[in-house]
Short mmCIF file of C-alpha atoms in Angstrom, two decimals:
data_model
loop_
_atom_site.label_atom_id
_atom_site.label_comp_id
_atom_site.label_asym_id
_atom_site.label_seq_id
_atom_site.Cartn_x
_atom_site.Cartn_y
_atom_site.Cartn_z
CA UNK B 1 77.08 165.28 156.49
CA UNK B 2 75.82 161.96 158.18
CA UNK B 3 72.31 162.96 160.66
CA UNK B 4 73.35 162.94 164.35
CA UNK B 5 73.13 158.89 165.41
CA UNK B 6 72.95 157.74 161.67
CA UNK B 7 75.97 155.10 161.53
CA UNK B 8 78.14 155.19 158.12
CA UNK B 9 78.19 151.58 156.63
CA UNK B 10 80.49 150.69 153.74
CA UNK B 11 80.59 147.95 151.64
CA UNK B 12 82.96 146.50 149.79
CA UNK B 13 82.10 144.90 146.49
CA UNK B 14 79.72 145.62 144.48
CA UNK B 15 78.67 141.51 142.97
CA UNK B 16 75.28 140.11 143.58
CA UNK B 17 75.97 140.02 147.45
CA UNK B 18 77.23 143.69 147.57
CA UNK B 19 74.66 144.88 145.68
CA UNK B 20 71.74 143.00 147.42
CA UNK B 21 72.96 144.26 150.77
CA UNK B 22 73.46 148.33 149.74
CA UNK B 23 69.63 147.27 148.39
CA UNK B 24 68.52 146.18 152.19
CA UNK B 25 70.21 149.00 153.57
CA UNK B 26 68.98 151.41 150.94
CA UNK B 27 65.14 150.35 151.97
CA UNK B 28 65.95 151.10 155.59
CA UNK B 29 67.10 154.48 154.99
CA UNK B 30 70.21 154.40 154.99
CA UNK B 31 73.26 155.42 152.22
CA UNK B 32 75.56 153.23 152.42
CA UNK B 33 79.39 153.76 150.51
CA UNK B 34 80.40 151.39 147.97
CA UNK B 35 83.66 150.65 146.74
CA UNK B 36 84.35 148.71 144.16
CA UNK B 37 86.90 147.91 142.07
CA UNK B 38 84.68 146.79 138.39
CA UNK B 39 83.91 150.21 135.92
CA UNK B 40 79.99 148.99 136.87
CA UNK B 41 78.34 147.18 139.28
CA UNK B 42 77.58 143.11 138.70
CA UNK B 43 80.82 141.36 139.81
CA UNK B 44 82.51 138.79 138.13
CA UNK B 45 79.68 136.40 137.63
CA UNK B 46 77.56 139.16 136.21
CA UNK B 47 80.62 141.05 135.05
CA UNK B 48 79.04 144.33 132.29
CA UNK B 49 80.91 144.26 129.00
CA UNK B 50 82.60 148.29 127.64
CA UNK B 51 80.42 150.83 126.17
CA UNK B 52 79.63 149.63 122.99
CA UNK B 53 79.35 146.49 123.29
CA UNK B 54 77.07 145.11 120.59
CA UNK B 55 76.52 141.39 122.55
CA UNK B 56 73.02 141.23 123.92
CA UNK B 57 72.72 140.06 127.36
CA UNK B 58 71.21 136.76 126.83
CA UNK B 59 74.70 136.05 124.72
CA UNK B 60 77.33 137.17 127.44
CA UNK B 61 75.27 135.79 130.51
CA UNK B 62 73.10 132.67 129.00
CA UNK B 63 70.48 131.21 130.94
CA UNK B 64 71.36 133.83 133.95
CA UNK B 65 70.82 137.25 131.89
CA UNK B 66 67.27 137.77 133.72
CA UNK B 67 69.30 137.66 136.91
CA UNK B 68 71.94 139.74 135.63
CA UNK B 69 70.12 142.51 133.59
CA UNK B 70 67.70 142.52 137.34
CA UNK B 71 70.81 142.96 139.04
CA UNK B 72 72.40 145.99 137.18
CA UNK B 73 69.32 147.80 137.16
CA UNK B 74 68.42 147.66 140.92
CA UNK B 75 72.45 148.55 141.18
CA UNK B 76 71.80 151.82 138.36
CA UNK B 77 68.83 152.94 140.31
CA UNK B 78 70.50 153.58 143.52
CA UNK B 79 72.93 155.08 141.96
CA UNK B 80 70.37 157.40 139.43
CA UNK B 81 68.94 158.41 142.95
CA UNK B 82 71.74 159.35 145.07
CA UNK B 83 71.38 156.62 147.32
CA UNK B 84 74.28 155.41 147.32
CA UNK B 85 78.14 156.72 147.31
CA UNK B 86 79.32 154.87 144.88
CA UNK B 87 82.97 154.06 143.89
CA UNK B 88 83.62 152.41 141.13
CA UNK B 89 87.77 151.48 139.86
CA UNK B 90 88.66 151.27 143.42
CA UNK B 91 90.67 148.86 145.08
CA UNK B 92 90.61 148.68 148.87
CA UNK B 93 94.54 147.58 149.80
CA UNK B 94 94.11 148.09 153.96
CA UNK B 95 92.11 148.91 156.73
CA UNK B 96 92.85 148.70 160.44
CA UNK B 97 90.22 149.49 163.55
CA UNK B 98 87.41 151.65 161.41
CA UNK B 99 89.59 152.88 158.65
CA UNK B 100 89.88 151.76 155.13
CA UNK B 101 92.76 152.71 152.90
CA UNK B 102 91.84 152.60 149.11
CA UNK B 103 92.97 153.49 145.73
CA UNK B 104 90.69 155.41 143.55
CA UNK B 105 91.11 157.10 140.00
CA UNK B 106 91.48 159.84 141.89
CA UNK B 107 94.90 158.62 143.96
CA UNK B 108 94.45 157.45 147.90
CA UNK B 109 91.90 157.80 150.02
CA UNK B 110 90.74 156.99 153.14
CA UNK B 111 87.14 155.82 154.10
CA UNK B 112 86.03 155.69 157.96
CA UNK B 113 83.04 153.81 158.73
CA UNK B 114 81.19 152.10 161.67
CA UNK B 115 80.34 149.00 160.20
CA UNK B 116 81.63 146.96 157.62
CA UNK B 117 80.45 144.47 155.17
CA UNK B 118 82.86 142.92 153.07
CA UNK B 119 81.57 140.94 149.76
CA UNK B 120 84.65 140.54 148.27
CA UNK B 121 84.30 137.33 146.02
CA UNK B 122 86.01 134.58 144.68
CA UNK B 123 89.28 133.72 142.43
CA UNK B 124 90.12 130.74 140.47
CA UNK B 125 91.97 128.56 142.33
CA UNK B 126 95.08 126.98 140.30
CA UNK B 127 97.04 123.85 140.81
CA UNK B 128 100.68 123.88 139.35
CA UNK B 129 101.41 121.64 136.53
CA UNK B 130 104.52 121.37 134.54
CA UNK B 131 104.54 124.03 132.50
CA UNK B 132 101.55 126.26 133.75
CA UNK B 133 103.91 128.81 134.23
CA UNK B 134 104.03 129.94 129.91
CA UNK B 135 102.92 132.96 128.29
CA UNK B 136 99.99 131.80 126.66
CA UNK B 137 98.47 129.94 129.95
CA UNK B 138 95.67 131.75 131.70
CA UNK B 139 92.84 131.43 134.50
CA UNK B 140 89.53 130.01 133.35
CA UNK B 141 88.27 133.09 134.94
CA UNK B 142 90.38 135.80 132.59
CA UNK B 143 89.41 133.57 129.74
CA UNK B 144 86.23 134.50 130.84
CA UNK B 145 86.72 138.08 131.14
CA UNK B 146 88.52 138.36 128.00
CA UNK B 147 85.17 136.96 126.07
CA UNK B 148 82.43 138.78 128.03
CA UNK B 149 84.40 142.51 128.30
CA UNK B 150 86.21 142.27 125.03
CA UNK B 151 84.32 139.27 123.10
CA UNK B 152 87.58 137.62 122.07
CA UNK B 153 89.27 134.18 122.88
CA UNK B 154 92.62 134.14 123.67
CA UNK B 155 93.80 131.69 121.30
CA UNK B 156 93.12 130.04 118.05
CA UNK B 157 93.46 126.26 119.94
CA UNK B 158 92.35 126.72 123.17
CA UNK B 159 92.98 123.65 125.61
CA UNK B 160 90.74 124.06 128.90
CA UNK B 161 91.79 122.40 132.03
CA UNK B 162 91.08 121.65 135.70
CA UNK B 163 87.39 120.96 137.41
CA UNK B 164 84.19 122.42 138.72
CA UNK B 165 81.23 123.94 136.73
CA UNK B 166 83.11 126.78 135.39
CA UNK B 167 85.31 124.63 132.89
CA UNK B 168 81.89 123.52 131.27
CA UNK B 169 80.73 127.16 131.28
CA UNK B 170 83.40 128.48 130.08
CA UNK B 171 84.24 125.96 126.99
CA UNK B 172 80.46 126.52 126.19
CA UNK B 173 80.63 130.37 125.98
CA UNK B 174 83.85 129.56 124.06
CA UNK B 175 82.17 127.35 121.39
CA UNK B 176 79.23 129.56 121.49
CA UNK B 177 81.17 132.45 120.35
CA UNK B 178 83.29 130.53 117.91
CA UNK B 179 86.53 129.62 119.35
CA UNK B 180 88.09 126.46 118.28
CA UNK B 181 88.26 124.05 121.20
CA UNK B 182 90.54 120.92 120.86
CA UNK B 183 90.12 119.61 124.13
CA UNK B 184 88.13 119.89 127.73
CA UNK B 185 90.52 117.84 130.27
CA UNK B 186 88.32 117.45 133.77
CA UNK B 187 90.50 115.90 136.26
CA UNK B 188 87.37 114.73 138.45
CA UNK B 189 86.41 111.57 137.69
CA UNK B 190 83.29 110.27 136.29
CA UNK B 191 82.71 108.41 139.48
CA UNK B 192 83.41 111.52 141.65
CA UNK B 193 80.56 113.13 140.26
CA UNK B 194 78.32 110.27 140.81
CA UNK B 195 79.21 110.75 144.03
CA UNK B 196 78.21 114.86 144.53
CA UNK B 197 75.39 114.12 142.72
CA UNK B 198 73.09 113.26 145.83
CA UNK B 199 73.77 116.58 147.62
CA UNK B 200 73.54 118.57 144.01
CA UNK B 201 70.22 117.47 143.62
CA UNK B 202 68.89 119.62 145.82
CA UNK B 203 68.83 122.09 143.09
CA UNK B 204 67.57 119.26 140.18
CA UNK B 205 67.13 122.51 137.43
CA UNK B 206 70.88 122.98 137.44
CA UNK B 207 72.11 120.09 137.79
CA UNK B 208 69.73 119.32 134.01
CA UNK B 209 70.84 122.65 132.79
CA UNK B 210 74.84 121.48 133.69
CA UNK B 211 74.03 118.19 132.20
CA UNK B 212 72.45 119.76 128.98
CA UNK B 213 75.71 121.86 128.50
CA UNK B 214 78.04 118.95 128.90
CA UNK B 215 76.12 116.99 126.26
CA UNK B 216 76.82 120.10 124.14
CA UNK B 217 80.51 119.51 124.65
CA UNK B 218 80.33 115.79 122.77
CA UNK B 219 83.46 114.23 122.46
CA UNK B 220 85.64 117.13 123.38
CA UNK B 221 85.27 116.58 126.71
CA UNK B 222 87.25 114.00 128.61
CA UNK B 223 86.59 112.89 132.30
CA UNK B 224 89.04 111.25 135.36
CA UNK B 225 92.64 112.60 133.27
CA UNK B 226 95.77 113.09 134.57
CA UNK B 227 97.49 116.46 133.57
CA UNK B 228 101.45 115.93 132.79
CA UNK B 229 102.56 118.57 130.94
CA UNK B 230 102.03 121.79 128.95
CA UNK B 231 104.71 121.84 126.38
CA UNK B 232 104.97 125.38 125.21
CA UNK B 233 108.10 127.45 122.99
CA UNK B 234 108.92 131.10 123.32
CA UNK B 235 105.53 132.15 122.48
CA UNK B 236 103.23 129.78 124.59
CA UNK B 237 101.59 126.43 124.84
CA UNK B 238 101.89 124.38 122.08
CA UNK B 239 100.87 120.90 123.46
CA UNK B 240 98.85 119.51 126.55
CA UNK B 241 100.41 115.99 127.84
CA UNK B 242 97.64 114.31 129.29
CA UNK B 243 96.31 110.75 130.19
CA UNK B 244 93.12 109.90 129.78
CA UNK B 245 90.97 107.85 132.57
CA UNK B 246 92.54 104.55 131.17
CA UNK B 247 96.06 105.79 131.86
CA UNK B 248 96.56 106.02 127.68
CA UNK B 249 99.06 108.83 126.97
CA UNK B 250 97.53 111.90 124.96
CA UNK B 251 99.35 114.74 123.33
CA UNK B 252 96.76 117.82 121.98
CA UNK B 253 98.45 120.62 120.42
CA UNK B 254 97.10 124.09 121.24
CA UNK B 255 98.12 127.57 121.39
CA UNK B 256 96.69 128.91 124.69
CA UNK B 257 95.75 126.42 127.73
CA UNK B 258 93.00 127.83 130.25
CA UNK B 259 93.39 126.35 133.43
CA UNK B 260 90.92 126.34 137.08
CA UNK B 261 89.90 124.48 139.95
CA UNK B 262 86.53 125.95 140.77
CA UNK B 263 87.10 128.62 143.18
CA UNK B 264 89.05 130.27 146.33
CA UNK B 265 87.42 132.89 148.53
CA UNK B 266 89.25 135.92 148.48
CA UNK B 267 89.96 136.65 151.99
CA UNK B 268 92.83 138.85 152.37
CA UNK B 269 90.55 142.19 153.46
CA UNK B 270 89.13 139.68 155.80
CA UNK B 271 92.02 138.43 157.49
CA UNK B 272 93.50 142.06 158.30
CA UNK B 273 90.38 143.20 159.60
CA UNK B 274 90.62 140.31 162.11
CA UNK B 275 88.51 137.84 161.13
CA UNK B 276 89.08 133.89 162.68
CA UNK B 277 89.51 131.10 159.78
CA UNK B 278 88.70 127.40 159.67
CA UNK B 279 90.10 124.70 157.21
CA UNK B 280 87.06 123.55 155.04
CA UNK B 281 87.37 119.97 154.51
CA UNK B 282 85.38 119.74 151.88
CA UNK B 283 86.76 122.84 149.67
CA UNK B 284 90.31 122.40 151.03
CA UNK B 285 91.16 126.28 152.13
CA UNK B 286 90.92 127.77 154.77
CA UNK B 287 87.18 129.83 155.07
CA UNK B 288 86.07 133.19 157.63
CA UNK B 289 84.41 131.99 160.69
CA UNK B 290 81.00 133.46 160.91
CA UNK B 291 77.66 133.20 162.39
CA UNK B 292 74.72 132.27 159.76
CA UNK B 293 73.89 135.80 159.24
CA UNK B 294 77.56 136.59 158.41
CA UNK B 295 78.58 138.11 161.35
CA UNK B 296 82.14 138.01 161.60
CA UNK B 297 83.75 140.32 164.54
CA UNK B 298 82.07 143.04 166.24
CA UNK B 299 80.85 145.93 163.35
CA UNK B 300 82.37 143.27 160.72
CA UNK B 301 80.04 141.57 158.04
CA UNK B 302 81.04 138.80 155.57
CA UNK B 303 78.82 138.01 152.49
CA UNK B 304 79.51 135.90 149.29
CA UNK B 305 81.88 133.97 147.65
CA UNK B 306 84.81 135.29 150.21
CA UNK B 307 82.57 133.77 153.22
CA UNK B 308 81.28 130.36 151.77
CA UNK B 309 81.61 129.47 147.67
CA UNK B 310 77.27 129.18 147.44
CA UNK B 311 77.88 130.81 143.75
CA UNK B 312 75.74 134.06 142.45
CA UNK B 313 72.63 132.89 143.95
CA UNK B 314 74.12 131.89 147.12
CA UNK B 315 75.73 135.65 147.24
CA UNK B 316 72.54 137.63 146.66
CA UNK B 317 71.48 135.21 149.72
CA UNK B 318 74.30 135.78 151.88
CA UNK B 319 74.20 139.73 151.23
CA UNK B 320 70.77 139.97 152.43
CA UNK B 321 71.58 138.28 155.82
CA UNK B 322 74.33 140.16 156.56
CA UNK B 323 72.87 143.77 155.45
CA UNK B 324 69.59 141.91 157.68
CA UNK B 325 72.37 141.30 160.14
CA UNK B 326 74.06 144.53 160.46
CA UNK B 327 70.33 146.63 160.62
CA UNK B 328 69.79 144.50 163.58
CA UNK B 329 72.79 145.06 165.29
CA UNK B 330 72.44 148.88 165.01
CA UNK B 331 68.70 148.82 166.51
CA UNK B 332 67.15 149.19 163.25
CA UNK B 333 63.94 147.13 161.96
CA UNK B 334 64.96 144.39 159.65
CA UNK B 335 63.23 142.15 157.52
CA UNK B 336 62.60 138.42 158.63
CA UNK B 337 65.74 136.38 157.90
CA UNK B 338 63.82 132.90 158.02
CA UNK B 339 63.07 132.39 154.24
CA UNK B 340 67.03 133.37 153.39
CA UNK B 341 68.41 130.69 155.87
CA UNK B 342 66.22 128.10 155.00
CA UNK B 343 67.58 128.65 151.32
CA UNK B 344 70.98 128.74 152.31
CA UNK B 345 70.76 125.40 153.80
CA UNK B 346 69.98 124.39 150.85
CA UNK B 347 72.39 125.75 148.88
CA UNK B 348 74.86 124.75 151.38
CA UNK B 349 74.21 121.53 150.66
CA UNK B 350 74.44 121.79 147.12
CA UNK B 351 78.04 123.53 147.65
CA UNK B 352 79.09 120.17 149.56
CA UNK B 353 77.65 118.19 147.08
CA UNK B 354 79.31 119.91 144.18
CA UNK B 355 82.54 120.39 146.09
CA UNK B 356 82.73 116.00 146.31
CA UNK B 357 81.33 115.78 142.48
CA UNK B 358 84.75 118.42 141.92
CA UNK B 359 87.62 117.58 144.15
CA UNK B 360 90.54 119.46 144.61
CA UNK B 361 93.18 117.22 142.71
CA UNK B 362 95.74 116.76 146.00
CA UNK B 363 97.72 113.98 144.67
CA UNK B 364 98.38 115.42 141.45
CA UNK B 365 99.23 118.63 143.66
CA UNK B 366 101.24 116.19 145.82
CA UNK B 367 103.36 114.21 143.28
CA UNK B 368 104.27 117.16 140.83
CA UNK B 369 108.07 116.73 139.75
CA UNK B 370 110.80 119.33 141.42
CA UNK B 371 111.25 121.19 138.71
CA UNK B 372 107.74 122.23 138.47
CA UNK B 373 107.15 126.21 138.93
CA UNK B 374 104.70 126.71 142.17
CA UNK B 375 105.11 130.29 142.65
CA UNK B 376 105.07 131.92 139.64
CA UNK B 377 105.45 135.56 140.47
CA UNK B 378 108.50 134.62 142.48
CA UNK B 379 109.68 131.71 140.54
CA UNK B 380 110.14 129.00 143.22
CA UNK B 381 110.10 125.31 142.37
CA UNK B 382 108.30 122.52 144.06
CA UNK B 383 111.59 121.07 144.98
CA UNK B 384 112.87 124.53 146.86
CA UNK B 385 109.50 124.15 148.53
CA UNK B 386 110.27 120.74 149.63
CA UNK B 387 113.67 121.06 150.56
CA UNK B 388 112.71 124.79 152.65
CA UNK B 389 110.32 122.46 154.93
CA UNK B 390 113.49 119.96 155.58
CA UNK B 391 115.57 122.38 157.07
CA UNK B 392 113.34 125.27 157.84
CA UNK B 393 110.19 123.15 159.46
CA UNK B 394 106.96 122.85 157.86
CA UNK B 395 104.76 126.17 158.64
CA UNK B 396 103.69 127.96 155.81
CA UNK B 397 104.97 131.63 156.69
CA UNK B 398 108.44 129.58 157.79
CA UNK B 399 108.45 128.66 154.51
CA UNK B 400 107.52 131.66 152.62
CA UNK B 401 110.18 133.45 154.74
CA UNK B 402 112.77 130.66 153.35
CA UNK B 403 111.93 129.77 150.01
CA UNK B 404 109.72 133.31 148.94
CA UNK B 405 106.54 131.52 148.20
CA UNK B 406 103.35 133.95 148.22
CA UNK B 407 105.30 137.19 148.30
CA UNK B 408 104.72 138.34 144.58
CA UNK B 409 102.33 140.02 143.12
CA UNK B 410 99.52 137.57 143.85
CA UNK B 411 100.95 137.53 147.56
CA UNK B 412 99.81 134.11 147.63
CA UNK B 413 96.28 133.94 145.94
CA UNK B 414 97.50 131.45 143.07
CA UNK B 415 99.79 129.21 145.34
CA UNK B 416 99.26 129.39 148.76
CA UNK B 417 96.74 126.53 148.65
CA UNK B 418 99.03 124.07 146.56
CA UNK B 419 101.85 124.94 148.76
CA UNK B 420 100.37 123.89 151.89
CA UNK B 421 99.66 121.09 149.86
CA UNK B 422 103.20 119.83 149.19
CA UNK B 423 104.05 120.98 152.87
CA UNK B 424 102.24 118.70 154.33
CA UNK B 425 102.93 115.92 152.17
CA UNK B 426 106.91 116.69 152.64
CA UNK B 427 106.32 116.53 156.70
CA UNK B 428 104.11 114.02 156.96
CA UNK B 429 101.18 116.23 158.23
CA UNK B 430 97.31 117.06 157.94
CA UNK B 431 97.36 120.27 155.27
CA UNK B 432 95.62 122.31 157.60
CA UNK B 433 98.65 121.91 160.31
CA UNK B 434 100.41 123.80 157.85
CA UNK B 435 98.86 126.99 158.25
CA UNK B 436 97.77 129.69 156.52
CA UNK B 437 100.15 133.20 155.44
CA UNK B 438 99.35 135.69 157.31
CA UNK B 439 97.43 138.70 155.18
CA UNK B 440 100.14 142.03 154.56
CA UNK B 441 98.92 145.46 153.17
CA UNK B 442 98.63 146.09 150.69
CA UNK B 443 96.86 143.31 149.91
CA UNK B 444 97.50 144.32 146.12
CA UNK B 445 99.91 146.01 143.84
CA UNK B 446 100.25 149.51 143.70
CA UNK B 447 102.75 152.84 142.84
CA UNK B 448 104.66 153.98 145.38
CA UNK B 449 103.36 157.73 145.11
CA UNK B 450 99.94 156.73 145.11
CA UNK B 451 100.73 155.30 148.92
CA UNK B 452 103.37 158.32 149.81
CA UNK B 453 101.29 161.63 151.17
CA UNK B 454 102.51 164.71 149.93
CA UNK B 455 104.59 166.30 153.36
#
């Protein structure tokens, strides 16, 4: 039982800006409910390998295991002292006024709460390319979690793919651990990242620290390509078709391709709970509308990589302001937000800066043949895309009511951003005139009689 006037807060997510918020809360007095859906706290970014596991921190997390092992142990302490209620393995699929629906080890259940504060995350975000659609073609970001919760690579030739900080990450971790790499195809060119370089410097130790671990990556690595193809049999990849920045045809054979674009906010939870979005220029998707503490709607907090993609350190950030945020709001003393906003400037403009050193590759988006698999849980082709927005006009939940783009599994994580893409391109319009699909619960997969109450 909750004291008389004590209001119930729950958070959602328990990464670097959950946990950093439940922290703030926690030192005001209050017990705030967590839900997550990782076995332990950390997140992706700090993501905590199976009991077991024999690889020391400083192996799974690099340069950032301080940060990580600090994190997991203010996130074990709360929960050591019962001040949190934690829930861990849970996925939160709906919510609507001050109800969340959510599916636990334990079946459904239903949380009620006062305020909200969703830290949510981040994805990969994909672009299609012939072939993408193979067995044997992953995320950067489950190559990741394949080597830091099971400490295996998912091939024996690995070809890695796409742009942003996490294809030089990951191929390091990869190489650190072993795995044969045959080839690290970044479709931003050399001159791009001259160009985000400015704004990146506003953090100058990780920019060196980047710089140091692309050095490491010698000849492997290969700047301003062009991605054709991934040839692959019925087993998986077994070729990349690439150009390289001269326009020189390249074939490298490989058994498992690991593809990623630096990152999407995960916004679904967001959008049903009635948050207003904006088309970011500069990271081309559409972002939560917020003030700078994160507030998004009345009782609704935002905080992370699903609000603005500031990365691990930008999250811990963000999760203060809005747990700051949300004491405030409720009458409560709360600490002095200064410092944190004067940081996030500044990692706001190292997000810009990175974002133009790391574009997302639009033409190659643009110009993929018809054939070429966009939706892959639903199968549709850029060409049934293309011809949808010819007769059916060129909106994106038109479209996905046409041609069935976004309503797998995913429900539009993996291709709703490239589809836009070819949208606009097909009518002649700015991308964000396209739209954006409307969010549907559940916002993930689940059995039926997990959602069906006994009568």
């Amino acid at each position: 039982m909750r004291p008389p006037g004590v209001e119930k807060v729950v958070i959602v997510g328990a990464g670097p800006a959950g946990i950093r918020a439940a922290e703030l809360l926690v030192k005001a007095g209050l017990k705030p409910v967590v839900i997550d859906e990782g076995l332990k706290g950390g997140g992706q970014i700090y993501r905590r390998p199976p009991q077991g596991f024999t690889r020391s921190p400083k192996q799974l997390y690099g340069s950032e295991a301080h940060k990580a092992v600090a994190l997991h142990a203010v996130f074990d302490r709360m929960i050591a002292a019962g001040k949190i209620d934690y829930y861990p393995q849970s996925a939160v699929l709906a919510t609507a006024g001050t109800l969340l629906q959510a599916l636990t080890p334990d079946g459904r259940k239903d949380f009620t709460y006062d305020r909200l504060i969703l830290a949510t995350g981040a994805m990969d975000r994909l672009a299609p390319i012939p072939g993408w659609q193979a067995p044997g073609v992953y995320s950067l970001g489950a190559t990741q979690i394949a080597l830091k919760a099971q400490g295996v690579a998912l091939g024996e030739k690995i070809v890695l793919a796409g742009s942003g900080p996490l294809l030089t990450l990951v191929a390091t971790q990869l190489l650190k651990a072993g795995a044969d790499i045959t080839a690290i195809l970044d479709t931003s060119s050399l001159r791009d990242q001259m160009a985000g370089l400015p704004g990146m410097l506003v953090r100058p130790g990780l920019v060196l620290r980047g710089l140091l671990m692309r050095a490491k990556l010698g000849r492997l690595y290969h700047a301003g390509v062009k991605l054709d193809r991934i040839a692959s049999d019925e087993l998986g990849p077994v070729a990349m078709h690439w150009q390289d920045a001269r326009g020189r045809a390249q074939v490298t054979a490989c058994d498992m391709v690991g593809l990623g674009w630096h990152l999407r906010a995960e916004t679904q939870l967001a959008g049903l709970a009635g948050c207003i979005f904006d088309y970011d220029q500069s990271w081309s998707q559409w972002l939560p509308c917020t003030d700078r503490m994160g507030r998004a709607a009345t009782r609704l907090y935002l905080a992370g990589d699903g609000l603005r993609i500031l990365g691990a350190d930008g999250a811990e950030v963000a999760g203060r302001l809005a747990a700051s945020a949300c004491l405030a709001d409720m009458g409560l003393p709360a600490p002095d937000a200064a410092s944190d906003l004067r940081r996030l400037d500044r990692l706001e403009r190292f997000s810009r800066g990175m974002a133009r050193a790391f574009p997302w590759p639009r033409d190659i988006v643009r110009t993929v043949p018809d054939e070429t698999v966009v939706c892959r849980c639903e199968g549709v082709t850029a060409g049934q895309l293309r011809e949808s927005v010819s007769y059916g006009g060129a909106e994106a939940n038109r479209v996905k009511s046409l041609a069935r783009v976004g309503m797998g599994r995913c429900q539009g994580r993996f291709c709703q951003i490239a589809s836009a893409e070819l949208i606009a391109d097909k009518a002649g319009i700015e991308v964000c005139d396209a739209g954006r699909l409307r969010e549907q619960a559940p916002v993930k997969p689940l059995p039926i009689d997990a959602w069906v109450r006994d009568a």
